[in-house]
């Protein structure tokens, strides 16, 4: 937001900026989720390899890490859906503002 003496941005501009920030955050979450999924695949391969070598302590530690990674993936999916919900609410606010503006213009036209 602006400083003390800055002019307040119009609603349209604020909505556009907020939507842009949300989509940027969603893309970032998707990137993180993809990297975690790659990590999950790498861990499963590594666990299978260690299990064949009969190194059960390492397998146990890696399995815990795998579970943690899967939990993070589900958290990222949940965060993404929350952000998409916020984006939808912003879109609703934008459409309500456009409707109000159209109604105001119509009222002005009818008044004249």
JSON list of C-alpha atoms in Angstrom, two decimals:
[
{"chain": "A", "resi": 1, "resn": "UNK", "atom": "CA", "xyz": [0.00, 0.00, 0.00]},
{"chain": "A", "resi": 2, "resn": "UNK", "atom": "CA", "xyz": [1.05, 3.62, -0.34]},
{"chain": "A", "resi": 3, "resn": "UNK", "atom": "CA", "xyz": [2.55, 6.04, 2.08]},
{"chain": "A", "resi": 4, "resn": "UNK", "atom": "CA", "xyz": [0.79, 8.72, 4.12]},
{"chain": "A", "resi": 5, "resn": "UNK", "atom": "CA", "xyz": [0.58, 11.28, 1.29]},
{"chain": "A", "resi": 6, "resn": "UNK", "atom": "CA", "xyz": [-0.04, 8.87, -1.59]},
{"chain": "A", "resi": 7, "resn": "UNK", "atom": "CA", "xyz": [-3.32, 8.85, -3.42]},
{"chain": "A", "resi": 8, "resn": "UNK", "atom": "CA", "xyz": [-5.49, 5.77, -2.90]},
{"chain": "A", "resi": 9, "resn": "UNK", "atom": "CA", "xyz": [-5.64, 3.50, -5.93]},
{"chain": "A", "resi": 10, "resn": "UNK", "atom": "CA", "xyz": [-8.99, 2.91, -7.61]},
{"chain": "A", "resi": 11, "resn": "UNK", "atom": "CA", "xyz": [-10.81, -0.32, -6.82]},
{"chain": "A", "resi": 12, "resn": "UNK", "atom": "CA", "xyz": [-10.22, -1.71, -10.31]},
{"chain": "A", "resi": 13, "resn": "UNK", "atom": "CA", "xyz": [-6.45, -1.26, -9.96]},
{"chain": "A", "resi": 14, "resn": "UNK", "atom": "CA", "xyz": [-6.39, -2.81, -6.48]},
{"chain": "A", "resi": 15, "resn": "UNK", "atom": "CA", "xyz": [-8.36, -5.83, -7.67]},
{"chain": "A", "resi": 16, "resn": "UNK", "atom": "CA", "xyz": [-6.04, -6.29, -10.65]},
{"chain": "A", "resi": 17, "resn": "UNK", "atom": "CA", "xyz": [-2.94, -6.15, -8.44]},
{"chain": "A", "resi": 18, "resn": "UNK", "atom": "CA", "xyz": [-4.39, -8.55, -5.89]},
{"chain": "A", "resi": 19, "resn": "UNK", "atom": "CA", "xyz": [-5.44, -11.01, -8.60]},
{"chain": "A", "resi": 20, "resn": "UNK", "atom": "CA", "xyz": [-1.96, -10.85, -10.07]},
{"chain": "A", "resi": 21, "resn": "UNK", "atom": "CA", "xyz": [-0.40, -11.55, -6.66]},
{"chain": "A", "resi": 22, "resn": "UNK", "atom": "CA", "xyz": [-2.72, -14.50, -6.08]},
{"chain": "A", "resi": 23, "resn": "UNK", "atom": "CA", "xyz": [-1.99, -16.07, -9.47]},
{"chain": "A", "resi": 24, "resn": "UNK", "atom": "CA", "xyz": [1.73, -15.58, -8.88]},
{"chain": "A", "resi": 25, "resn": "UNK", "atom": "CA", "xyz": [1.44, -17.32, -5.50]},
{"chain": "A", "resi": 26, "resn": "UNK", "atom": "CA", "xyz": [-0.54, -20.18, -7.08]},
{"chain": "A", "resi": 27, "resn": "UNK", "atom": "CA", "xyz": [2.16, -20.66, -9.73]},
{"chain": "A", "resi": 28, "resn": "UNK", "atom": "CA", "xyz": [4.83, -20.66, -7.04]},
{"chain": "A", "resi": 29, "resn": "UNK", "atom": "CA", "xyz": [2.90, -23.27, -5.04]},
{"chain": "A", "resi": 30, "resn": "UNK", "atom": "CA", "xyz": [2.57, -25.43, -8.15]},
{"chain": "A", "resi": 31, "resn": "UNK", "atom": "CA", "xyz": [6.32, -25.24, -8.70]},
{"chain": "A", "resi": 32, "resn": "UNK", "atom": "CA", "xyz": [7.00, -26.23, -5.11]},
{"chain": "A", "resi": 33, "resn": "UNK", "atom": "CA", "xyz": [4.50, -29.08, -5.32]},
{"chain": "A", "resi": 34, "resn": "UNK", "atom": "CA", "xyz": [6.15, -30.42, -8.49]},
{"chain": "A", "resi": 35, "resn": "UNK", "atom": "CA", "xyz": [9.56, -30.38, -6.83]},
{"chain": "A", "resi": 36, "resn": "UNK", "atom": "CA", "xyz": [8.13, -32.21, -3.80]},
{"chain": "A", "resi": 37, "resn": "UNK", "atom": "CA", "xyz": [6.58, -34.83, -6.08]},
{"chain": "A", "resi": 38, "resn": "UNK", "atom": "CA", "xyz": [9.96, -35.36, -7.75]},
{"chain": "A", "resi": 39, "resn": "UNK", "atom": "CA", "xyz": [11.49, -35.71, -4.29]},
{"chain": "A", "resi": 40, "resn": "UNK", "atom": "CA", "xyz": [8.81, -38.25, -3.40]},
{"chain": "A", "resi": 41, "resn": "UNK", "atom": "CA", "xyz": [9.61, -40.34, -6.48]},
{"chain": "A", "resi": 42, "resn": "UNK", "atom": "CA", "xyz": [13.32, -40.14, -5.72]},
{"chain": "A", "resi": 43, "resn": "UNK", "atom": "CA", "xyz": [12.70, -41.24, -2.14]},
{"chain": "A", "resi": 44, "resn": "UNK", "atom": "CA", "xyz": [10.60, -44.24, -3.14]},
{"chain": "A", "resi": 45, "resn": "UNK", "atom": "CA", "xyz": [13.30, -45.41, -5.54]},
{"chain": "A", "resi": 46, "resn": "UNK", "atom": "CA", "xyz": [15.95, -44.90, -2.86]},
{"chain": "A", "resi": 47, "resn": "UNK", "atom": "CA", "xyz": [13.87, -46.76, -0.25]},
{"chain": "A", "resi": 48, "resn": "UNK", "atom": "CA", "xyz": [13.45, -49.74, -2.56]},
{"chain": "A", "resi": 49, "resn": "UNK", "atom": "CA", "xyz": [17.18, -49.77, -3.27]},
{"chain": "A", "resi": 50, "resn": "UNK", "atom": "CA", "xyz": [18.06, -49.61, 0.44]},
{"chain": "A", "resi": 51, "resn": "UNK", "atom": "CA", "xyz": [15.50, -52.32, 1.27]},
{"chain": "A", "resi": 52, "resn": "UNK", "atom": "CA", "xyz": [17.16, -54.66, -1.24]},
{"chain": "A", "resi": 53, "resn": "UNK", "atom": "CA", "xyz": [20.48, -53.95, 0.46]},
{"chain": "A", "resi": 54, "resn": "UNK", "atom": "CA", "xyz": [18.77, -54.76, 3.80]},
{"chain": "A", "resi": 55, "resn": "UNK", "atom": "CA", "xyz": [19.57, -51.40, 5.46]},
{"chain": "A", "resi": 56, "resn": "UNK", "atom": "CA", "xyz": [16.44, -51.13, 7.56]},
{"chain": "A", "resi": 57, "resn": "UNK", "atom": "CA", "xyz": [17.48, -48.12, 9.70]},
{"chain": "A", "resi": 58, "resn": "UNK", "atom": "CA", "xyz": [18.03, -46.02, 6.61]},
{"chain": "A", "resi": 59, "resn": "UNK", "atom": "CA", "xyz": [14.75, -47.30, 5.13]},
{"chain": "A", "resi": 60, "resn": "UNK", "atom": "CA", "xyz": [12.87, -46.32, 8.29]},
{"chain": "A", "resi": 61, "resn": "UNK", "atom": "CA", "xyz": [14.31, -42.78, 8.27]},
{"chain": "A", "resi": 62, "resn": "UNK", "atom": "CA", "xyz": [13.58, -42.37, 4.57]},
{"chain": "A", "resi": 63, "resn": "UNK", "atom": "CA", "xyz": [10.04, -43.67, 5.02]},
{"chain": "A", "resi": 64, "resn": "UNK", "atom": "CA", "xyz": [9.39, -41.02, 7.68]},
{"chain": "A", "resi": 65, "resn": "UNK", "atom": "CA", "xyz": [10.76, -38.41, 5.29]},
{"chain": "A", "resi": 66, "resn": "UNK", "atom": "CA", "xyz": [8.49, -39.76, 2.55]},
{"chain": "A", "resi": 67, "resn": "UNK", "atom": "CA", "xyz": [5.43, -39.46, 4.79]},
{"chain": "A", "resi": 68, "resn": "UNK", "atom": "CA", "xyz": [6.41, -35.90, 5.69]},
{"chain": "A", "resi": 69, "resn": "UNK", "atom": "CA", "xyz": [6.87, -35.05, 2.01]},
{"chain": "A", "resi": 70, "resn": "UNK", "atom": "CA", "xyz": [3.42, -36.43, 1.17]},
{"chain": "A", "resi": 71, "resn": "UNK", "atom": "CA", "xyz": [1.90, -34.35, 3.98]},
{"chain": "A", "resi": 72, "resn": "UNK", "atom": "CA", "xyz": [3.56, -31.23, 2.56]},
{"chain": "A", "resi": 73, "resn": "UNK", "atom": "CA", "xyz": [2.17, -32.04, -0.89]},
{"chain": "A", "resi": 74, "resn": "UNK", "atom": "CA", "xyz": [-1.36, -32.25, 0.50]},
{"chain": "A", "resi": 75, "resn": "UNK", "atom": "CA", "xyz": [-0.82, -28.97, 2.37]},
{"chain": "A", "resi": 76, "resn": "UNK", "atom": "CA", "xyz": [0.29, -27.30, -0.86]},
{"chain": "A", "resi": 77, "resn": "UNK", "atom": "CA", "xyz": [-2.82, -28.60, -2.63]},
{"chain": "A", "resi": 78, "resn": "UNK", "atom": "CA", "xyz": [-4.97, -27.25, 0.19]},
{"chain": "A", "resi": 79, "resn": "UNK", "atom": "CA", "xyz": [-3.25, -23.85, 0.10]},
{"chain": "A", "resi": 80, "resn": "UNK", "atom": "CA", "xyz": [-3.73, -23.70, -3.67]},
{"chain": "A", "resi": 81, "resn": "UNK", "atom": "CA", "xyz": [-7.45, -24.33, -3.34]},
{"chain": "A", "resi": 82, "resn": "UNK", "atom": "CA", "xyz": [-7.73, -21.61, -0.67]},
{"chain": "A", "resi": 83, "resn": "UNK", "atom": "CA", "xyz": [-5.95, -19.15, -2.95]},
{"chain": "A", "resi": 84, "resn": "UNK", "atom": "CA", "xyz": [-8.23, -20.08, -5.83]},
{"chain": "A", "resi": 85, "resn": "UNK", "atom": "CA", "xyz": [-11.19, -19.41, -3.54]},
{"chain": "A", "resi": 86, "resn": "UNK", "atom": "CA", "xyz": [-9.78, -15.98, -2.74]},
{"chain": "A", "resi": 87, "resn": "UNK", "atom": "CA", "xyz": [-9.33, -15.29, -6.45]},
{"chain": "A", "resi": 88, "resn": "UNK", "atom": "CA", "xyz": [-12.95, -16.26, -7.04]},
{"chain": "A", "resi": 89, "resn": "UNK", "atom": "CA", "xyz": [-14.08, -13.90, -4.29]},
{"chain": "A", "resi": 90, "resn": "UNK", "atom": "CA", "xyz": [-12.04, -11.11, -5.87]},
{"chain": "A", "resi": 91, "resn": "UNK", "atom": "CA", "xyz": [-13.67, -11.83, -9.21]},
{"chain": "A", "resi": 92, "resn": "UNK", "atom": "CA", "xyz": [-17.08, -11.62, -7.52]},
{"chain": "A", "resi": 93, "resn": "UNK", "atom": "CA", "xyz": [-16.18, -8.26, -5.96]},
{"chain": "A", "resi": 94, "resn": "UNK", "atom": "CA", "xyz": [-15.00, -7.03, -9.36]},
{"chain": "A", "resi": 95, "resn": "UNK", "atom": "CA", "xyz": [-18.25, -8.06, -11.04]},
{"chain": "A", "resi": 96, "resn": "UNK", "atom": "CA", "xyz": [-20.31, -6.46, -8.24]},
{"chain": "A", "resi": 97, "resn": "UNK", "atom": "CA", "xyz": [-18.35, -3.23, -8.66]},
{"chain": "A", "resi": 98, "resn": "UNK", "atom": "CA", "xyz": [-18.93, -3.30, -12.42]},
{"chain": "A", "resi": 99, "resn": "UNK", "atom": "CA", "xyz": [-22.64, -3.92, -11.86]},
{"chain": "A", "resi": 100, "resn": "UNK", "atom": "CA", "xyz": [-22.86, -1.02, -9.39]},
{"chain": "A", "resi": 101, "resn": "UNK", "atom": "CA", "xyz": [-21.06, 1.26, -11.83]},
{"chain": "A", "resi": 102, "resn": "UNK", "atom": "CA", "xyz": [-23.41, 0.24, -14.63]},
{"chain": "A", "resi": 103, "resn": "UNK", "atom": "CA", "xyz": [-26.44, 0.84, -12.41]},
{"chain": "A", "resi": 104, "resn": "UNK", "atom": "CA", "xyz": [-25.10, 4.28, -11.44]},
{"chain": "A", "resi": 105, "resn": "UNK", "atom": "CA", "xyz": [-24.58, 5.19, -15.10]},
{"chain": "A", "resi": 106, "resn": "UNK", "atom": "CA", "xyz": [-28.07, 3.97, -15.92]},
{"chain": "A", "resi": 107, "resn": "UNK", "atom": "CA", "xyz": [-29.54, 6.04, -13.08]},
{"chain": "A", "resi": 108, "resn": "UNK", "atom": "CA", "xyz": [-27.68, 9.12, -14.33]},
{"chain": "A", "resi": 109, "resn": "UNK", "atom": "CA", "xyz": [-28.94, 8.53, -17.84]},
{"chain": "A", "resi": 110, "resn": "UNK", "atom": "CA", "xyz": [-32.52, 8.10, -16.64]},
{"chain": "A", "resi": 111, "resn": "UNK", "atom": "CA", "xyz": [-32.25, 11.25, -14.50]},
{"chain": "A", "resi": 112, "resn": "UNK", "atom": "CA", "xyz": [-31.37, 13.43, -17.48]}
]
